[in-house]
mmCIF file with all atom_site columns, C-alpha atoms in Angstrom:
data_model
loop_
_atom_site.group_PDB
_atom_site.id
_atom_site.type_symbol
_atom_site.label_atom_id
_atom_site.label_alt_id
_atom_site.label_comp_id
_atom_site.label_asym_id
_atom_site.label_entity_id
_atom_site.label_seq_id
_atom_site.pdbx_PDB_ins_code
_atom_site.Cartn_x
_atom_site.Cartn_y
_atom_site.Cartn_z
_atom_site.occupancy
_atom_site.B_iso_or_equiv
_atom_site.pdbx_formal_charge
_atom_site.auth_seq_id
_atom_site.auth_comp_id
_atom_site.auth_asym_id
_atom_site.auth_atom_id
_atom_site.pdbx_PDB_model_num
ATOM 1   C CA . UNK A 1 1   ? -17.989 20.836  -2.319  1.00 0.00 ? 1   UNK A CA 1
ATOM 2   C CA . UNK A 1 2   ? -14.725 21.538  -4.047  1.00 0.00 ? 2   UNK A CA 1
ATOM 3   C CA . UNK A 1 3   ? -12.931 18.335  -3.164  1.00 0.00 ? 3   UNK A CA 1
ATOM 4   C CA . UNK A 1 4   ? -13.438 14.592  -3.345  1.00 0.00 ? 4   UNK A CA 1
ATOM 5   C CA . UNK A 1 5   ? -15.894 13.370  -0.756  1.00 0.00 ? 5   UNK A CA 1
ATOM 6   C CA . UNK A 1 6   ? -16.409 9.880   0.591   1.00 0.00 ? 6   UNK A CA 1
ATOM 7   C CA . UNK A 1 7   ? -18.977 8.265   2.800   1.00 0.00 ? 7   UNK A CA 1
ATOM 8   C CA . UNK A 1 8   ? -19.237 6.877   5.320   1.00 0.00 ? 8   UNK A CA 1
ATOM 9   C CA . UNK A 1 9   ? -16.122 8.121   7.059   1.00 0.00 ? 9   UNK A CA 1
ATOM 10  C CA . UNK A 1 10  ? -16.104 5.057   9.286   1.00 0.00 ? 10  UNK A CA 1
ATOM 11  C CA . UNK A 1 11  ? -17.812 1.701   8.966   1.00 0.00 ? 11  UNK A CA 1
ATOM 12  C CA . UNK A 1 12  ? -17.835 -1.203  11.388  1.00 0.00 ? 12  UNK A CA 1
ATOM 13  C CA . UNK A 1 13  ? -19.348 -4.417  10.116  1.00 0.00 ? 13  UNK A CA 1
ATOM 14  C CA . UNK A 1 14  ? -19.508 -8.078  10.989  1.00 0.00 ? 14  UNK A CA 1
ATOM 15  C CA . UNK A 1 15  ? -17.656 -10.704 9.029   1.00 0.00 ? 15  UNK A CA 1
ATOM 16  C CA . UNK A 1 16  ? -19.790 -11.999 6.192   1.00 0.00 ? 16  UNK A CA 1
ATOM 17  C CA . UNK A 1 17  ? -21.826 -8.830  5.704   1.00 0.00 ? 17  UNK A CA 1
ATOM 18  C CA . UNK A 1 18  ? -21.758 -6.740  2.549   1.00 0.00 ? 18  UNK A CA 1
ATOM 19  C CA . UNK A 1 19  ? -20.633 -3.113  2.620   1.00 0.00 ? 19  UNK A CA 1
ATOM 20  C CA . UNK A 1 20  ? -20.938 -0.274  0.144   1.00 0.00 ? 20  UNK A CA 1
ATOM 21  C CA . UNK A 1 21  ? -18.583 2.683   0.065   1.00 0.00 ? 21  UNK A CA 1
ATOM 22  C CA . UNK A 1 22  ? -19.325 5.854   -1.849  1.00 0.00 ? 22  UNK A CA 1
ATOM 23  C CA . UNK A 1 23  ? -17.124 8.390   -3.601  1.00 0.00 ? 23  UNK A CA 1
ATOM 24  C CA . UNK A 1 24  ? -18.051 11.751  -5.120  1.00 0.00 ? 24  UNK A CA 1
ATOM 25  C CA . UNK A 1 25  ? -15.181 12.995  -7.304  1.00 0.00 ? 25  UNK A CA 1
ATOM 26  C CA . UNK A 1 26  ? -14.333 16.578  -8.083  1.00 0.00 ? 26  UNK A CA 1
ATOM 27  C CA . UNK A 1 27  ? -16.781 17.943  -10.619 1.00 0.00 ? 27  UNK A CA 1
ATOM 28  C CA . UNK A 1 28  ? -15.370 17.727  -14.123 1.00 0.00 ? 28  UNK A CA 1
ATOM 29  C CA . UNK A 1 29  ? -12.804 15.053  -13.299 1.00 0.00 ? 29  UNK A CA 1
ATOM 30  C CA . UNK A 1 30  ? -13.173 12.185  -15.728 1.00 0.00 ? 30  UNK A CA 1
ATOM 31  C CA . UNK A 1 31  ? -10.851 9.777   -13.946 1.00 0.00 ? 31  UNK A CA 1
ATOM 32  C CA . UNK A 1 32  ? -11.622 8.101   -10.632 1.00 0.00 ? 32  UNK A CA 1
ATOM 33  C CA . UNK A 1 33  ? -9.487  5.678   -8.640  1.00 0.00 ? 33  UNK A CA 1
ATOM 34  C CA . UNK A 1 34  ? -10.015 3.464   -5.639  1.00 0.00 ? 34  UNK A CA 1
ATOM 35  C CA . UNK A 1 35  ? -7.124  2.530   -3.344  1.00 0.00 ? 35  UNK A CA 1
ATOM 36  C CA . UNK A 1 36  ? -6.851  0.531   -0.170  1.00 0.00 ? 36  UNK A CA 1
ATOM 37  C CA . UNK A 1 37  ? -4.435  1.122   2.656   1.00 0.00 ? 37  UNK A CA 1
ATOM 38  C CA . UNK A 1 38  ? -4.091  -1.488  5.341   1.00 0.00 ? 38  UNK A CA 1
ATOM 39  C CA . UNK A 1 39  ? -2.612  -0.532  8.672   1.00 0.00 ? 39  UNK A CA 1
ATOM 40  C CA . UNK A 1 40  ? 1.094   0.134   8.297   1.00 0.00 ? 40  UNK A CA 1
ATOM 41  C CA . UNK A 1 41  ? 1.030   -0.642  4.579   1.00 0.00 ? 41  UNK A CA 1
ATOM 42  C CA . UNK A 1 42  ? 1.368   1.456   1.448   1.00 0.00 ? 42  UNK A CA 1
ATOM 43  C CA . UNK A 1 43  ? -1.410  2.496   -0.869  1.00 0.00 ? 43  UNK A CA 1
ATOM 44  C CA . UNK A 1 44  ? -2.741  -0.396  -2.940  1.00 0.00 ? 44  UNK A CA 1
ATOM 45  C CA . UNK A 1 45  ? -4.448  0.306   -6.259  1.00 0.00 ? 45  UNK A CA 1
ATOM 46  C CA . UNK A 1 46  ? -7.852  -1.349  -6.672  1.00 0.00 ? 46  UNK A CA 1
ATOM 47  C CA . UNK A 1 47  ? -9.726  -0.024  -9.706  1.00 0.00 ? 47  UNK A CA 1
ATOM 48  C CA . UNK A 1 48  ? -9.726  2.853   -12.177 1.00 0.00 ? 48  UNK A CA 1
ATOM 49  C CA . UNK A 1 49  ? -12.532 4.506   -14.157 1.00 0.00 ? 49  UNK A CA 1
ATOM 50  C CA . UNK A 1 50  ? -11.874 6.810   -17.105 1.00 0.00 ? 50  UNK A CA 1
ATOM 51  C CA . UNK A 1 51  ? -14.831 8.450   -18.789 1.00 0.00 ? 51  UNK A CA 1
ATOM 52  C CA . UNK A 1 52  ? -17.032 5.901   -20.519 1.00 0.00 ? 52  UNK A CA 1
ATOM 53  C CA . UNK A 1 53  ? -14.253 3.364   -21.024 1.00 0.00 ? 53  UNK A CA 1
ATOM 54  C CA . UNK A 1 54  ? -14.432 -0.044  -19.416 1.00 0.00 ? 54  UNK A CA 1
ATOM 55  C CA . UNK A 1 55  ? -12.922 0.182   -15.936 1.00 0.00 ? 55  UNK A CA 1
ATOM 56  C CA . UNK A 1 56  ? -9.583  -1.384  -15.163 1.00 0.00 ? 56  UNK A CA 1
ATOM 57  C CA . UNK A 1 57  ? -10.295 -3.858  -12.395 1.00 0.00 ? 57  UNK A CA 1
ATOM 58  C CA . UNK A 1 58  ? -6.829  -5.387  -12.319 1.00 0.00 ? 58  UNK A CA 1
ATOM 59  C CA . UNK A 1 59  ? -6.173  -4.331  -8.732  1.00 0.00 ? 59  UNK A CA 1
ATOM 60  C CA . UNK A 1 60  ? -9.270  -5.857  -7.175  1.00 0.00 ? 60  UNK A CA 1
ATOM 61  C CA . UNK A 1 61  ? -8.062  -8.531  -4.746  1.00 0.00 ? 61  UNK A CA 1
ATOM 62  C CA . UNK A 1 62  ? -10.942 -10.955 -5.205  1.00 0.00 ? 62  UNK A CA 1
ATOM 63  C CA . UNK A 1 63  ? -14.348 -11.354 -6.835  1.00 0.00 ? 63  UNK A CA 1
ATOM 64  C CA . UNK A 1 64  ? -15.928 -10.181 -3.589  1.00 0.00 ? 64  UNK A CA 1
ATOM 65  C CA . UNK A 1 65  ? -14.891 -6.682  -4.602  1.00 0.00 ? 65  UNK A CA 1
ATOM 66  C CA . UNK A 1 66  ? -16.744 -4.723  -7.272  1.00 0.00 ? 66  UNK A CA 1
ATOM 67  C CA . UNK A 1 67  ? -17.185 -1.097  -8.184  1.00 0.00 ? 67  UNK A CA 1
ATOM 68  C CA . UNK A 1 68  ? -19.476 0.954   -10.333 1.00 0.00 ? 68  UNK A CA 1
ATOM 69  C CA . UNK A 1 69  ? -19.487 4.491   -11.542 1.00 0.00 ? 69  UNK A CA 1
ATOM 70  C CA . UNK A 1 70  ? -22.421 6.492   -12.849 1.00 0.00 ? 70  UNK A CA 1
ATOM 71  C CA . UNK A 1 71  ? -21.205 8.428   -15.872 1.00 0.00 ? 71  UNK A CA 1
ATOM 72  C CA . UNK A 1 72  ? -18.465 10.743  -14.688 1.00 0.00 ? 72  UNK A CA 1
ATOM 73  C CA . UNK A 1 73  ? -19.813 11.190  -11.205 1.00 0.00 ? 73  UNK A CA 1
ATOM 74  C CA . UNK A 1 74  ? -20.447 9.061   -8.160  1.00 0.00 ? 74  UNK A CA 1
ATOM 75  C CA . UNK A 1 75  ? -18.732 5.713   -7.681  1.00 0.00 ? 75  UNK A CA 1
ATOM 76  C CA . UNK A 1 76  ? -19.538 2.929   -5.256  1.00 0.00 ? 76  UNK A CA 1
ATOM 77  C CA . UNK A 1 77  ? -17.170 0.218   -4.102  1.00 0.00 ? 77  UNK A CA 1
ATOM 78  C CA . UNK A 1 78  ? -18.928 -2.894  -2.848  1.00 0.00 ? 78  UNK A CA 1
ATOM 79  C CA . UNK A 1 79  ? -17.338 -5.611  -0.755  1.00 0.00 ? 79  UNK A CA 1
ATOM 80  C CA . UNK A 1 80  ? -19.412 -8.744  -0.405  1.00 0.00 ? 80  UNK A CA 1
ATOM 81  C CA . UNK A 1 81  ? -19.076 -11.268 2.396   1.00 0.00 ? 81  UNK A CA 1
ATOM 82  C CA . UNK A 1 82  ? -16.510 -9.132  4.174   1.00 0.00 ? 82  UNK A CA 1
ATOM 83  C CA . UNK A 1 83  ? -13.513 -10.747 5.817   1.00 0.00 ? 83  UNK A CA 1
ATOM 84  C CA . UNK A 1 84  ? -11.335 -9.440  8.610   1.00 0.00 ? 84  UNK A CA 1
ATOM 85  C CA . UNK A 1 85  ? -8.482  -8.876  6.170   1.00 0.00 ? 85  UNK A CA 1
ATOM 86  C CA . UNK A 1 86  ? -10.678 -6.373  4.349   1.00 0.00 ? 86  UNK A CA 1
ATOM 87  C CA . UNK A 1 87  ? -10.215 -3.998  7.286   1.00 0.00 ? 87  UNK A CA 1
ATOM 88  C CA . UNK A 1 88  ? -8.429  -0.978  5.889   1.00 0.00 ? 88  UNK A CA 1
ATOM 89  C CA . UNK A 1 89  ? -8.862  2.621   4.851   1.00 0.00 ? 89  UNK A CA 1
ATOM 90  C CA . UNK A 1 90  ? -10.422 2.843   1.409   1.00 0.00 ? 90  UNK A CA 1
ATOM 91  C CA . UNK A 1 91  ? -9.372  5.939   -0.469  1.00 0.00 ? 91  UNK A CA 1
ATOM 92  C CA . UNK A 1 92  ? -10.915 7.425   -3.563  1.00 0.00 ? 92  UNK A CA 1
ATOM 93  C CA . UNK A 1 93  ? -9.101  9.872   -5.823  1.00 0.00 ? 93  UNK A CA 1
ATOM 94  C CA . UNK A 1 94  ? -9.985  11.739  -8.971  1.00 0.00 ? 94  UNK A CA 1
ATOM 95  C CA . UNK A 1 95  ? -8.015  13.492  -11.654 1.00 0.00 ? 95  UNK A CA 1
ATOM 96  C CA . UNK A 1 96  ? -8.926  15.668  -14.585 1.00 0.00 ? 96  UNK A CA 1
ATOM 97  C CA . UNK A 1 97  ? -8.135  13.252  -17.386 1.00 0.00 ? 97  UNK A CA 1
ATOM 98  C CA . UNK A 1 98  ? -6.305  10.359  -15.815 1.00 0.00 ? 98  UNK A CA 1
ATOM 99  C CA . UNK A 1 99  ? -3.159  10.632  -17.878 1.00 0.00 ? 99  UNK A CA 1
ATOM 100 C CA . UNK A 1 100 ? -0.600  10.603  -15.101 1.00 0.00 ? 100 UNK A CA 1
ATOM 101 C CA . UNK A 1 101 ? -1.964  13.804  -13.685 1.00 0.00 ? 101 UNK A CA 1
ATOM 102 C CA . UNK A 1 102 ? -2.258  14.860  -10.095 1.00 0.00 ? 102 UNK A CA 1
ATOM 103 C CA . UNK A 1 103 ? -4.766  12.780  -8.211  1.00 0.00 ? 103 UNK A CA 1
ATOM 104 C CA . UNK A 1 104 ? -6.804  14.442  -5.505  1.00 0.00 ? 104 UNK A CA 1
ATOM 105 C CA . UNK A 1 105 ? -7.806  12.203  -2.662  1.00 0.00 ? 105 UNK A CA 1
ATOM 106 C CA . UNK A 1 106 ? -10.945 12.026  -0.610  1.00 0.00 ? 106 UNK A CA 1
ATOM 107 C CA . UNK A 1 107 ? -10.833 11.709  3.188   1.00 0.00 ? 107 UNK A CA 1
ATOM 108 C CA . UNK A 1 108 ? -11.219 7.946   3.014   1.00 0.00 ? 108 UNK A CA 1
ATOM 109 C CA . UNK A 1 109 ? -13.511 5.400   4.620   1.00 0.00 ? 109 UNK A CA 1
ATOM 110 C CA . UNK A 1 110 ? -12.094 3.448   7.534   1.00 0.00 ? 110 UNK A CA 1
ATOM 111 C CA . UNK A 1 111 ? -13.568 -0.056  7.399   1.00 0.00 ? 111 UNK A CA 1
ATOM 112 C CA . UNK A 1 112 ? -13.350 -2.416  10.354  1.00 0.00 ? 112 UNK A CA 1
ATOM 113 C CA . UNK A 1 113 ? -14.569 -5.965  9.942   1.00 0.00 ? 113 UNK A CA 1
ATOM 114 C CA . UNK A 1 114 ? -15.126 -7.728  13.234  1.00 0.00 ? 114 UNK A CA 1
ATOM 115 C CA . UNK B 2 1   ? 8.370   -2.780  -13.308 1.00 0.00 ? 1   UNK B CA 1
ATOM 116 C CA . UNK B 2 2   ? 8.207   0.781   -12.082 1.00 0.00 ? 2   UNK B CA 1
ATOM 117 C CA . UNK B 2 3   ? 9.769   1.366   -8.698  1.00 0.00 ? 3   UNK B CA 1
ATOM 118 C CA . UNK B 2 4   ? 9.761   4.197   -6.173  1.00 0.00 ? 4   UNK B CA 1
ATOM 119 C CA . UNK B 2 5   ? 12.072  4.114   -3.158  1.00 0.00 ? 5   UNK B CA 1
ATOM 120 C CA . UNK B 2 6   ? 11.933  6.619   -0.350  1.00 0.00 ? 6   UNK B CA 1
ATOM 121 C CA . UNK B 2 7   ? 14.436  7.282   2.397   1.00 0.00 ? 7   UNK B CA 1
ATOM 122 C CA . UNK B 2 8   ? 14.652  7.456   5.263   1.00 0.00 ? 8   UNK B CA 1
ATOM 123 C CA . UNK B 2 9   ? 11.645  5.361   6.232   1.00 0.00 ? 9   UNK B CA 1
ATOM 124 C CA . UNK B 2 10  ? 11.298  7.318   9.434   1.00 0.00 ? 10  UNK B CA 1
ATOM 125 C CA . UNK B 2 11  ? 12.792  10.429  10.905  1.00 0.00 ? 11  UNK B CA 1
ATOM 126 C CA . UNK B 2 12  ? 12.524  12.137  14.283  1.00 0.00 ? 12  UNK B CA 1
ATOM 127 C CA . UNK B 2 13  ? 13.551  15.781  14.580  1.00 0.00 ? 13  UNK B CA 1
ATOM 128 C CA . UNK B 2 14  ? 13.040  18.705  16.909  1.00 0.00 ? 14  UNK B CA 1
ATOM 129 C CA . UNK B 2 15  ? 10.961  21.735  16.090  1.00 0.00 ? 15  UNK B CA 1
ATOM 130 C CA . UNK B 2 16  ? 12.976  24.211  14.081  1.00 0.00 ? 16  UNK B CA 1
ATOM 131 C CA . UNK B 2 17  ? 15.158  21.614  12.392  1.00 0.00 ? 17  UNK B CA 1
ATOM 132 C CA . UNK B 2 18  ? 15.405  21.339  8.619   1.00 0.00 ? 18  UNK B CA 1
ATOM 133 C CA . UNK B 2 19  ? 14.742  17.976  7.034   1.00 0.00 ? 19  UNK B CA 1
ATOM 134 C CA . UNK B 2 20  ? 15.394  16.495  3.609   1.00 0.00 ? 20  UNK B CA 1
ATOM 135 C CA . UNK B 2 21  ? 13.349  13.567  2.374   1.00 0.00 ? 21  UNK B CA 1
ATOM 136 C CA . UNK B 2 22  ? 14.522  11.514  -0.572  1.00 0.00 ? 22  UNK B CA 1
ATOM 137 C CA . UNK B 2 23  ? 12.730  9.738   -3.366  1.00 0.00 ? 23  UNK B CA 1
ATOM 138 C CA . UNK B 2 24  ? 14.383  7.754   -6.140  1.00 0.00 ? 24  UNK B CA 1
ATOM 139 C CA . UNK B 2 25  ? 12.479  6.229   -8.999  1.00 0.00 ? 25  UNK B CA 1
ATOM 140 C CA . UNK B 2 26  ? 12.755  3.922   -11.953 1.00 0.00 ? 26  UNK B CA 1
ATOM 141 C CA . UNK B 2 27  ? 10.172  4.338   -14.679 1.00 0.00 ? 27  UNK B CA 1
ATOM 142 C CA . UNK B 2 28  ? 10.297  3.645   -18.368 1.00 0.00 ? 28  UNK B CA 1
ATOM 143 C CA . UNK B 2 29  ? 8.608   6.811   -19.576 1.00 0.00 ? 29  UNK B CA 1
ATOM 144 C CA . UNK B 2 30  ? 8.862   9.475   -16.945 1.00 0.00 ? 30  UNK B CA 1
ATOM 145 C CA . UNK B 2 31  ? 6.237   12.176  -16.989 1.00 0.00 ? 31  UNK B CA 1
ATOM 146 C CA . UNK B 2 32  ? 5.987   13.506  -13.492 1.00 0.00 ? 32  UNK B CA 1
ATOM 147 C CA . UNK B 2 33  ? 6.692   12.913  -9.823  1.00 0.00 ? 33  UNK B CA 1
ATOM 148 C CA . UNK B 2 34  ? 4.270   13.830  -7.090  1.00 0.00 ? 34  UNK B CA 1
ATOM 149 C CA . UNK B 2 35  ? 4.675   14.434  -3.377  1.00 0.00 ? 35  UNK B CA 1
ATOM 150 C CA . UNK B 2 36  ? 1.842   13.915  -0.913  1.00 0.00 ? 36  UNK B CA 1
ATOM 151 C CA . UNK B 2 37  ? 1.478   14.443  2.812   1.00 0.00 ? 37  UNK B CA 1
ATOM 152 C CA . UNK B 2 38  ? -0.564  11.859  4.676   1.00 0.00 ? 38  UNK B CA 1
ATOM 153 C CA . UNK B 2 39  ? -1.652  12.636  8.210   1.00 0.00 ? 39  UNK B CA 1
ATOM 154 C CA . UNK B 2 40  ? -4.705  10.715  9.323   1.00 0.00 ? 40  UNK B CA 1
ATOM 155 C CA . UNK B 2 41  ? -6.317  9.060   6.353   1.00 0.00 ? 41  UNK B CA 1
ATOM 156 C CA . UNK B 2 42  ? -6.094  10.678  2.963   1.00 0.00 ? 42  UNK B CA 1
ATOM 157 C CA . UNK B 2 43  ? -2.923  11.944  1.281   1.00 0.00 ? 43  UNK B CA 1
ATOM 158 C CA . UNK B 2 44  ? -2.997  15.622  0.421   1.00 0.00 ? 44  UNK B CA 1
ATOM 159 C CA . UNK B 2 45  ? -1.215  16.875  -2.648  1.00 0.00 ? 45  UNK B CA 1
ATOM 160 C CA . UNK B 2 46  ? 1.962   18.901  -2.159  1.00 0.00 ? 46  UNK B CA 1
ATOM 161 C CA . UNK B 2 47  ? 3.888   19.165  -5.417  1.00 0.00 ? 47  UNK B CA 1
ATOM 162 C CA . UNK B 2 48  ? 4.003   17.890  -8.949  1.00 0.00 ? 48  UNK B CA 1
ATOM 163 C CA . UNK B 2 49  ? 7.419   17.983  -10.596 1.00 0.00 ? 49  UNK B CA 1
ATOM 164 C CA . UNK B 2 50  ? 8.002   17.540  -14.281 1.00 0.00 ? 50  UNK B CA 1
ATOM 165 C CA . UNK B 2 51  ? 11.137  19.511  -15.085 1.00 0.00 ? 51  UNK B CA 1
ATOM 166 C CA . UNK B 2 52  ? 14.602  18.902  -13.770 1.00 0.00 ? 52  UNK B CA 1
ATOM 167 C CA . UNK B 2 53  ? 16.285  21.557  -11.650 1.00 0.00 ? 53  UNK B CA 1
ATOM 168 C CA . UNK B 2 54  ? 13.265  23.764  -11.126 1.00 0.00 ? 54  UNK B CA 1
ATOM 169 C CA . UNK B 2 55  ? 12.399  24.152  -7.466  1.00 0.00 ? 55  UNK B CA 1
ATOM 170 C CA . UNK B 2 56  ? 8.780   24.182  -6.417  1.00 0.00 ? 56  UNK B CA 1
ATOM 171 C CA . UNK B 2 57  ? 8.100   26.032  -3.205  1.00 0.00 ? 57  UNK B CA 1
ATOM 172 C CA . UNK B 2 58  ? 5.169   26.372  -0.861  1.00 0.00 ? 58  UNK B CA 1
ATOM 173 C CA . UNK B 2 59  ? 5.856   28.118  2.420   1.00 0.00 ? 59  UNK B CA 1
ATOM 174 C CA . UNK B 2 60  ? 8.443   26.126  4.312   1.00 0.00 ? 60  UNK B CA 1
ATOM 175 C CA . UNK B 2 61  ? 8.251   23.214  1.910   1.00 0.00 ? 61  UNK B CA 1
ATOM 176 C CA . UNK B 2 62  ? 10.202  22.938  -1.303  1.00 0.00 ? 62  UNK B CA 1
ATOM 177 C CA . UNK B 2 63  ? 10.998  20.207  -3.748  1.00 0.00 ? 63  UNK B CA 1
ATOM 178 C CA . UNK B 2 64  ? 13.261  19.657  -6.685  1.00 0.00 ? 64  UNK B CA 1
ATOM 179 C CA . UNK B 2 65  ? 13.675  16.969  -9.297  1.00 0.00 ? 65  UNK B CA 1
ATOM 180 C CA . UNK B 2 66  ? 16.830  15.555  -10.866 1.00 0.00 ? 66  UNK B CA 1
ATOM 181 C CA . UNK B 2 67  ? 15.827  13.632  -13.976 1.00 0.00 ? 67  UNK B CA 1
ATOM 182 C CA . UNK B 2 68  ? 19.382  12.664  -14.761 1.00 0.00 ? 68  UNK B CA 1
ATOM 183 C CA . UNK B 2 69  ? 19.979  10.984  -11.424 1.00 0.00 ? 69  UNK B CA 1
ATOM 184 C CA . UNK B 2 70  ? 16.330  9.897   -11.120 1.00 0.00 ? 70  UNK B CA 1
ATOM 185 C CA . UNK B 2 71  ? 15.519  11.336  -7.738  1.00 0.00 ? 71  UNK B CA 1
ATOM 186 C CA . UNK B 2 72  ? 13.662  14.083  -6.000  1.00 0.00 ? 72  UNK B CA 1
ATOM 187 C CA . UNK B 2 73  ? 14.029  15.684  -2.597  1.00 0.00 ? 73  UNK B CA 1
ATOM 188 C CA . UNK B 2 74  ? 11.479  17.327  -0.382  1.00 0.00 ? 74  UNK B CA 1
ATOM 189 C CA . UNK B 2 75  ? 12.816  19.918  2.036   1.00 0.00 ? 75  UNK B CA 1
ATOM 190 C CA . UNK B 2 76  ? 11.026  21.234  5.075   1.00 0.00 ? 76  UNK B CA 1
ATOM 191 C CA . UNK B 2 77  ? 12.627  24.148  6.892   1.00 0.00 ? 77  UNK B CA 1
ATOM 192 C CA . UNK B 2 78  ? 11.887  25.320  10.440  1.00 0.00 ? 78  UNK B CA 1
ATOM 193 C CA . UNK B 2 79  ? 9.836   22.205  11.107  1.00 0.00 ? 79  UNK B CA 1
ATOM 194 C CA . UNK B 2 80  ? 6.749   22.382  13.292  1.00 0.00 ? 80  UNK B CA 1
ATOM 195 C CA . UNK B 2 81  ? 4.830   19.667  15.115  1.00 0.00 ? 81  UNK B CA 1
ATOM 196 C CA . UNK B 2 82  ? 2.116   20.019  12.481  1.00 0.00 ? 82  UNK B CA 1
ATOM 197 C CA . UNK B 2 83  ? 4.579   18.741  9.903   1.00 0.00 ? 83  UNK B CA 1
ATOM 198 C CA . UNK B 2 84  ? 4.462   15.320  11.558  1.00 0.00 ? 84  UNK B CA 1
ATOM 199 C CA . UNK B 2 85  ? 3.055   12.996  8.915   1.00 0.00 ? 85  UNK B CA 1
ATOM 200 C CA . UNK B 2 86  ? 3.958   10.387  6.355   1.00 0.00 ? 86  UNK B CA 1
ATOM 201 C CA . UNK B 2 87  ? 5.340   11.944  3.190   1.00 0.00 ? 87  UNK B CA 1
ATOM 202 C CA . UNK B 2 88  ? 4.635   9.944   0.053   1.00 0.00 ? 88  UNK B CA 1
ATOM 203 C CA . UNK B 2 89  ? 6.351   10.133  -3.289  1.00 0.00 ? 89  UNK B CA 1
ATOM 204 C CA . UNK B 2 90  ? 4.593   8.756   -6.365  1.00 0.00 ? 90  UNK B CA 1
ATOM 205 C CA . UNK B 2 91  ? 5.138   8.447   -10.091 1.00 0.00 ? 91  UNK B CA 1
ATOM 206 C CA . UNK B 2 92  ? 2.506   7.682   -12.707 1.00 0.00 ? 92  UNK B CA 1
ATOM 207 C CA . UNK B 2 93  ? 2.546   4.230   -14.222 1.00 0.00 ? 93  UNK B CA 1
ATOM 208 C CA . UNK B 2 94  ? 4.608   4.191   -17.388 1.00 0.00 ? 94  UNK B CA 1
ATOM 209 C CA . UNK B 2 95  ? 2.312   1.768   -19.170 1.00 0.00 ? 95  UNK B CA 1
ATOM 210 C CA . UNK B 2 96  ? 0.258   2.729   -22.196 1.00 0.00 ? 96  UNK B CA 1
ATOM 211 C CA . UNK B 2 97  ? -2.784  3.380   -20.050 1.00 0.00 ? 97  UNK B CA 1
ATOM 212 C CA . UNK B 2 98  ? -0.695  5.405   -17.621 1.00 0.00 ? 98  UNK B CA 1
ATOM 213 C CA . UNK B 2 99  ? -3.314  5.971   -15.030 1.00 0.00 ? 99  UNK B CA 1
ATOM 214 C CA . UNK B 2 100 ? -1.964  4.420   -11.883 1.00 0.00 ? 100 UNK B CA 1
ATOM 215 C CA . UNK B 2 101 ? 0.372   5.981   -9.410  1.00 0.00 ? 101 UNK B CA 1
ATOM 216 C CA . UNK B 2 102 ? 3.186   3.890   -8.013  1.00 0.00 ? 102 UNK B CA 1
ATOM 217 C CA . UNK B 2 103 ? 3.771   5.039   -4.454  1.00 0.00 ? 103 UNK B CA 1
ATOM 218 C CA . UNK B 2 104 ? 6.871   4.729   -2.362  1.00 0.00 ? 104 UNK B CA 1
ATOM 219 C CA . UNK B 2 105 ? 6.497   3.342   1.141   1.00 0.00 ? 105 UNK B CA 1
ATOM 220 C CA . UNK B 2 106 ? 6.712   6.840   2.551   1.00 0.00 ? 106 UNK B CA 1
ATOM 221 C CA . UNK B 2 107 ? 8.857   8.635   5.100   1.00 0.00 ? 107 UNK B CA 1
ATOM 222 C CA . UNK B 2 108 ? 7.314   8.950   8.538   1.00 0.00 ? 108 UNK B CA 1
ATOM 223 C CA . UNK B 2 109 ? 8.347   12.308  9.967   1.00 0.00 ? 109 UNK B CA 1
ATOM 224 C CA . UNK B 2 110 ? 7.915   13.002  13.655  1.00 0.00 ? 110 UNK B CA 1
ATOM 225 C CA . UNK B 2 111 ? 8.594   16.527  14.891  1.00 0.00 ? 111 UNK B CA 1
ATOM 226 C CA . UNK B 2 112 ? 9.135   16.785  18.625  1.00 0.00 ? 112 UNK B CA 1
ATOM 227 C CA . UNK B 2 113 ? 8.368   20.052  20.437  1.00 0.00 ? 113 UNK B CA 1
#
């Protein structure tokens, strides 16, 4: 497809389980970002990948959160031992080079931790 | 610290009205300002503004940037119910890495039939 895609679109899990969220960026975009948006809150930066550089993980809220990216393509965000406060929409975005350019967002994954 | 402030936080109008949404910013090294529309989950890109005084237009939406006064406005004319959404303003992080977007809290627009 032409845009950023994410899967699953919705995920319901039990507290304590691990979840994996996937993002396919726009082809050719070297930069990829993960954000989280809790209900009624603003967008919260989580992690950034740029080409083959080491990712910036400064926004990850705890060591239960991790993310990987394969080259300049697919990224997965993993949340281990999920907690109820992890419930949010997780948004992925990509941009051409990452230098303050327009970021194009995927449709998001709505995560609900029971 | 970079800061983006949007106003009003929420707005209720009737179909056909014209609305103006405001975004003020404080960044050390300004490069651009972006407007997004967020309906259900993901924000969709509207405009990217880099130059002062040049209006960007797309249908009934338009936006302009004032780099001297450090603000931007987003105008929507002849509003429709489909314009109901949260409108987000964002500026890229001014740090050396300059890869993050700092978002405002958004303006929630509700258009009543």
